[in-house]
Structure formats: C-alpha cells, structure tokens
Protein backbone atom coordinates (compact mmCIF):
# COMPACT_ATOMS: atom_id res chain seq x y z
CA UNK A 1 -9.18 22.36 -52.78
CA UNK A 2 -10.79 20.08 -50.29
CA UNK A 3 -14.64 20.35 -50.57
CA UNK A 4 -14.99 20.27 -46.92
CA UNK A 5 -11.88 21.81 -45.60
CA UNK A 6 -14.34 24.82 -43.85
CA UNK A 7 -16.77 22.52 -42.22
CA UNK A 8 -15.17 19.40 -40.84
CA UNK A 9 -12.73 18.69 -38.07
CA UNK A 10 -9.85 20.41 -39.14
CA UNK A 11 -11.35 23.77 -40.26
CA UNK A 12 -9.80 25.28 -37.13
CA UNK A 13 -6.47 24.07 -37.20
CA UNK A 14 -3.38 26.18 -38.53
CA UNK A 15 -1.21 25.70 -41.71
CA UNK A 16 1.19 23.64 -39.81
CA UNK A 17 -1.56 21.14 -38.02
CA UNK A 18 -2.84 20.77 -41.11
CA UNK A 19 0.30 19.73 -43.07
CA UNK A 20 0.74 16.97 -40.21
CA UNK A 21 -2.95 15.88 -40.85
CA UNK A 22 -1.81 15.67 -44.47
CA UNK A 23 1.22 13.39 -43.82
CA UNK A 24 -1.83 11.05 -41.44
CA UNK A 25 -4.56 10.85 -44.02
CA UNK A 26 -5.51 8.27 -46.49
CA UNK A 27 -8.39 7.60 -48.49
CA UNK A 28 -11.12 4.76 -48.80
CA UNK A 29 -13.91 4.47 -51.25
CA UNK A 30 -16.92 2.77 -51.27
CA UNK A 31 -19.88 2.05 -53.82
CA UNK A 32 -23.55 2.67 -52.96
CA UNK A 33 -24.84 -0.72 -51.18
CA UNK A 34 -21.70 -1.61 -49.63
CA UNK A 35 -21.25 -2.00 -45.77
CA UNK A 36 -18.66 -0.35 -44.42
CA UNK A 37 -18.64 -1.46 -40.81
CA UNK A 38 -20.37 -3.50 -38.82
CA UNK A 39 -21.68 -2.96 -34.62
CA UNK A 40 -18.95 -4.15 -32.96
CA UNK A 41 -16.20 -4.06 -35.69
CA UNK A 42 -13.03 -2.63 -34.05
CA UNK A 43 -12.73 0.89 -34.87
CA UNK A 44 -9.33 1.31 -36.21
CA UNK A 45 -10.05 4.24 -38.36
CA UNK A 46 -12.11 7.55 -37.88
CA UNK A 47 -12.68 9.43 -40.86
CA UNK A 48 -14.67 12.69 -42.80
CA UNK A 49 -17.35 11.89 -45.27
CA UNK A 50 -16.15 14.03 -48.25
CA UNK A 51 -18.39 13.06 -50.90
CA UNK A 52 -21.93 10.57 -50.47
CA UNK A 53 -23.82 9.71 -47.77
CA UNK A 54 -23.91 7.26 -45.27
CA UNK A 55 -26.40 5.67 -42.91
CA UNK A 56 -26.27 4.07 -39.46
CA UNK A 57 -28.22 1.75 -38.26
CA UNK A 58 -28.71 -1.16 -35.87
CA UNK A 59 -30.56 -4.48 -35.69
CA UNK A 60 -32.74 -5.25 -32.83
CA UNK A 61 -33.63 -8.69 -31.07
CA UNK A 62 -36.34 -9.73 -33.28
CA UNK A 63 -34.07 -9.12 -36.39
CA UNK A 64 -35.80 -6.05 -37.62
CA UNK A 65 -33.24 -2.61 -38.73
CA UNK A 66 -33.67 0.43 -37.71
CA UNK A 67 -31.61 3.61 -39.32
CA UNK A 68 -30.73 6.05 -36.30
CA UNK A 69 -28.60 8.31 -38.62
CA UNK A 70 -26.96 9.91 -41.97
CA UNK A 71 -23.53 10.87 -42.33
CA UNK A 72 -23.18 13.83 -45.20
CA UNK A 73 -20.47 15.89 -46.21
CA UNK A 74 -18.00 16.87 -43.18
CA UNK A 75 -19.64 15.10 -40.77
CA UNK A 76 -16.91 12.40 -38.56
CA UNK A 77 -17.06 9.10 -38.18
CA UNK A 78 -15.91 6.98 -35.07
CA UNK A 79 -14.76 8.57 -31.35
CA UNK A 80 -11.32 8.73 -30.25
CA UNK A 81 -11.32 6.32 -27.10
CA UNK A 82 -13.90 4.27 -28.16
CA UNK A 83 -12.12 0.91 -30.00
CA UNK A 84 -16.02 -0.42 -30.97
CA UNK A 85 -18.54 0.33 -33.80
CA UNK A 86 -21.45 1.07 -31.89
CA UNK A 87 -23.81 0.81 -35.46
CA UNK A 88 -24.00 -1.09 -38.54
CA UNK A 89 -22.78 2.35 -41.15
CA UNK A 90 -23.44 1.16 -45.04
CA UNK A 91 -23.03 3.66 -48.49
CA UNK A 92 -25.95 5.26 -49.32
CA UNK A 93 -24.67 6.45 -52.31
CA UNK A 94 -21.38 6.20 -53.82
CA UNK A 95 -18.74 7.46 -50.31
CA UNK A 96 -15.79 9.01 -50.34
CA UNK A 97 -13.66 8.96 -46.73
CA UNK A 98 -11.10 10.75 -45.64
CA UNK A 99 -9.46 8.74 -42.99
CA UNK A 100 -7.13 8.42 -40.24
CA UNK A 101 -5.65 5.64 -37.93
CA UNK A 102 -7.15 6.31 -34.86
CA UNK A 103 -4.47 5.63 -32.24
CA UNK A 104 -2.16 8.68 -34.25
CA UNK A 105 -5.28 10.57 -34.42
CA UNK A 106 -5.86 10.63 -30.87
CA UNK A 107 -2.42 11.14 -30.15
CA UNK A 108 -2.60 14.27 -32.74
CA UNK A 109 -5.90 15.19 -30.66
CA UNK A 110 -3.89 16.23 -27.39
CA UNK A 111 -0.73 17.53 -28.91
CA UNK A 112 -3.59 19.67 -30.94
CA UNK A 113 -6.29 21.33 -29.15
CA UNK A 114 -7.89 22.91 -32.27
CA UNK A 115 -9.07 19.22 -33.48
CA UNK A 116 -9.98 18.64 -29.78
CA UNK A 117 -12.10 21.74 -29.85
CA UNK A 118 -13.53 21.01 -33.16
CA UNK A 119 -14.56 17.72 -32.53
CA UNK A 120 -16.04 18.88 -29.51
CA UNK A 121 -18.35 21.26 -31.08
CA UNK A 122 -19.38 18.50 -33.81
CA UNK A 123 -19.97 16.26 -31.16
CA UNK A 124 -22.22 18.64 -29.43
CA UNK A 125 -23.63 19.81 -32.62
CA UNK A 126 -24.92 16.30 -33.13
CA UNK A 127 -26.10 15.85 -29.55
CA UNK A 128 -28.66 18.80 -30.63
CA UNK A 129 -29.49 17.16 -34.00
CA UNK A 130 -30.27 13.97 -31.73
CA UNK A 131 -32.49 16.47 -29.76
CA UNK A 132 -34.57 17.86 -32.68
CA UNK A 133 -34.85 14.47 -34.31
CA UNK A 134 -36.19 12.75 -31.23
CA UNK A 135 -39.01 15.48 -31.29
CA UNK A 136 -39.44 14.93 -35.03
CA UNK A 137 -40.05 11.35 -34.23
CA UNK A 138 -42.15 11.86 -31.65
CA UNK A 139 -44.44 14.50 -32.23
CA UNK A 140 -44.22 15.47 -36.02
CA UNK A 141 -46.75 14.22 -38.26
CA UNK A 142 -46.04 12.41 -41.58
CA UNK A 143 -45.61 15.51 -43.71
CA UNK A 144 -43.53 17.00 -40.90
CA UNK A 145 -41.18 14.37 -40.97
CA UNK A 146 -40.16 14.20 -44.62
CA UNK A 147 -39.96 17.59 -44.94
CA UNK A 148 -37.64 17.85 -42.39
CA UNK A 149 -35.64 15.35 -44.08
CA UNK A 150 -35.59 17.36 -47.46
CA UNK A 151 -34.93 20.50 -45.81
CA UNK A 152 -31.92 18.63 -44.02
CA UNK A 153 -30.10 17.14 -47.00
CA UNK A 154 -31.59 21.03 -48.87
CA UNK A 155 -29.09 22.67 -46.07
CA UNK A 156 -26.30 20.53 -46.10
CA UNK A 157 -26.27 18.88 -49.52
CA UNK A 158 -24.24 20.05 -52.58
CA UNK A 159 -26.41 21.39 -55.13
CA UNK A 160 -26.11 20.86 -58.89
CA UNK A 161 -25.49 23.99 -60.67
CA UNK A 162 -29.47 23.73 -62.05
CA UNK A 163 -30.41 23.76 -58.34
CA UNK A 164 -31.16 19.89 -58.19
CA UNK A 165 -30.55 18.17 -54.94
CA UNK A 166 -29.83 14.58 -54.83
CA UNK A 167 -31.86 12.67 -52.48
CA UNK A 168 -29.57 9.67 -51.27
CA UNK A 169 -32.05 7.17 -50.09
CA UNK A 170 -34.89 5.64 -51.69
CA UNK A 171 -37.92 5.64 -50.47
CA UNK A 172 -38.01 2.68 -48.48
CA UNK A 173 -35.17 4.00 -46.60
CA UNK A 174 -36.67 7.01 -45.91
CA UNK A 175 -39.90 5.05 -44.51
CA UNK A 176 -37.40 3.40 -42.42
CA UNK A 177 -35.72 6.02 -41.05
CA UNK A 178 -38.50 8.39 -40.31
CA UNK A 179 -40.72 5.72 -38.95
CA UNK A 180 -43.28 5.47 -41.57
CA UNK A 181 -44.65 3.33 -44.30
CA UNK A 182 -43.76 2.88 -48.00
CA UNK A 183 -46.85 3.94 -48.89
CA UNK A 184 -47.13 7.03 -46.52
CA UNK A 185 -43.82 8.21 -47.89
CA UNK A 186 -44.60 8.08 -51.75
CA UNK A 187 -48.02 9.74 -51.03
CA UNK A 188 -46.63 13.05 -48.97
CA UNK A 189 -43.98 13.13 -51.50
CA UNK A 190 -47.02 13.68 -53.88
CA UNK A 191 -48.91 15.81 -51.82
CA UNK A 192 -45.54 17.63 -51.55
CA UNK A 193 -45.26 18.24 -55.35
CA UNK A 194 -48.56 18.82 -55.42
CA UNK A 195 -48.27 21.81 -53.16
CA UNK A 196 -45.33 23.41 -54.76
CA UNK A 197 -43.14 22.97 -52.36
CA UNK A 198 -41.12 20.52 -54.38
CA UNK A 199 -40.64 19.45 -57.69
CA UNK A 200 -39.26 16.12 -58.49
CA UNK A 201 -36.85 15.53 -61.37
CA UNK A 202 -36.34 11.61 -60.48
CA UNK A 203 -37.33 9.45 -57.97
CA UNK A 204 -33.78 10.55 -56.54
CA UNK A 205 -33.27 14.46 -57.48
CA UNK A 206 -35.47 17.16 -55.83
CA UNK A 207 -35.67 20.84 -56.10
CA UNK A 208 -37.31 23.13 -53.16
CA UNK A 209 -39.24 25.62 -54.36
CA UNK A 210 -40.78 26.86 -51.45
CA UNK A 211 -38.37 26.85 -48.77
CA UNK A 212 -40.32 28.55 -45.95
C-alpha cells in the first residue's frame, strides 16, 4: 500500500529485495518551512519523497538563493558514494521520507542490481529533466515557463478526487525558481485563468482545464 511503490527506486526489485529494503527503511517527517539539509551536511541518509514536495537550492557569493530543483513523489534524494549535500533541500509543503542509511544502502546496491538499475534510470531521467529545464530557462518566455511548471506538478502530482492540484510553492518561490519577478508571476497566472487554461481554487490549488 505504498503510494509510490511503482515509481521509485525499488519498483523493479523482487518480493525478496524488497522485504530486505523493508527490514532497512525508516521514516522522517518534516513540516512545510523546515530545512532539511544543508550544502555540505554529511549525507548519511538517502531517501524517497513519499508525500510533499521539496526544493533545492543554493546560495551564491553575494548571498542571494537560487532554487535549482523540486523533489515530488518518488523522486530520490542523495547519491550513493557521494558523503556531501551538494544543495540546501527545505519542505515545501508538509514531507514525508522514506529513508535509508546510506552505507547499507550502497552495500544493498551491489548485492542488488535491480536498485542499481533503477537508480540508474532515475538518475538519467533527471539528467534529461536538467536538459529541458535549461532550455526552459533559457529560451521560454514568461508564460512558457509557468506553464511548464503547472503542467509538471499536473503530471506528477496527486490529484484530489475533484481534480484539484495542489501547487506547493507560493508565488514568490515560483518567481524564484523560474527566474522571474513577483509581479510577472501573479500576472501570467491571471492571464492564465483568463484564458481558460486554468482555474484557480486558492492561491495554492489549481485545476487544468485545457491541457494541450
């Protein structure tokens, strides 16, 4: 009854592999707001995101953030053989991990080539994300950008049984994180709405009506 059994790294593995990832995991909880590591923290964990959403991000020299990612549902956190955070990663929302020690994980990784594999392919799925997001940065207008974004979290988020979809960062973030300003943001959001392409139930629950 996991919600993300089929999508994260240990949809491959057999009944047995996954009764020994059962007898490694553990869960941690966080509430929206709160950091959960810090660049440079030792990584002693790697972990699922079951339930929430996170976001990376780093601080440059002059002391200004940038976000350079979101962690939703399935997606893994922290890289076997690497013993450093490489970005500050904080709760967007109320986050649910599913976790695991990462020296026994990495052990588990080469007596197990299924989690191998599937990390693999994550990791390369994300390398391609990287890809398409470095083109929406750099040659996507405004209204490209967010709706991008929307039709991201559309694909991978949860819906509510009414079709809502929660939108996990306000819109400051989302300025942040797509390069824009405040004001930009709120006023394609409009235009948006306006269009019927969305409708807005709060300032943090969306509906896409017009997909295409």
């Amino acid at each position: 009854d996991c919600p993300i059994r089929h999508r994260a790294v240990c949809s491959s593995c057999t009944q047995d592999e996954i009764a020994v990832l059962e007898g490694m995991k553990f869960y941690r909880s966080y509430p929206a707001g709160k950091q959960v590591a810090w660049r440079g923290d030792e990584l002693s964990i790697v972990a699922s995101v079951v339930r929430g959403v996170a976001s990376l991000s780093t601080q440059m020299e002059d002391g200004r953030k940038q976000m350079v990612g979101l962690l939703l549902p399935s997606d893994f956190y922290g890289r076997p053989g690497r013993q450093r955070a490489l970005f500050d990663m904080t709760a967007a929302t109320d986050l649910l991990l599913c976790c695991f020690h990462r020296k026994p994980f990495e052990a588990m990784m080469i007596a197990t080539p299924h989690v191998g594999q599937r990390l693999l392919s994550m990791t390369l799925d994300e390398l391609d994300s990287a890809r398409d997001w470095m083109v929406l940065l750099g040659r996507k207008q405004a209204r490209e950008r967010i709706a991008s974004l929307l039709s991201l979290l559309a694909r991978r988020a949860a819906p509510h049984p009414d079709g809502l979809i929660d939108l996990p960062l306000t819109r400051e973030a989302i300025a942040d994180y797509l390069g824009l300003t405040f004001e930009t943001v709120s006023r394609h959001f409009s235009h948006l709405r306006r269009d019927g392409i969305i409708a807005l139930q709060t300032s943090r629950q969306f509906r896409v009506l017009d997909a295409a």
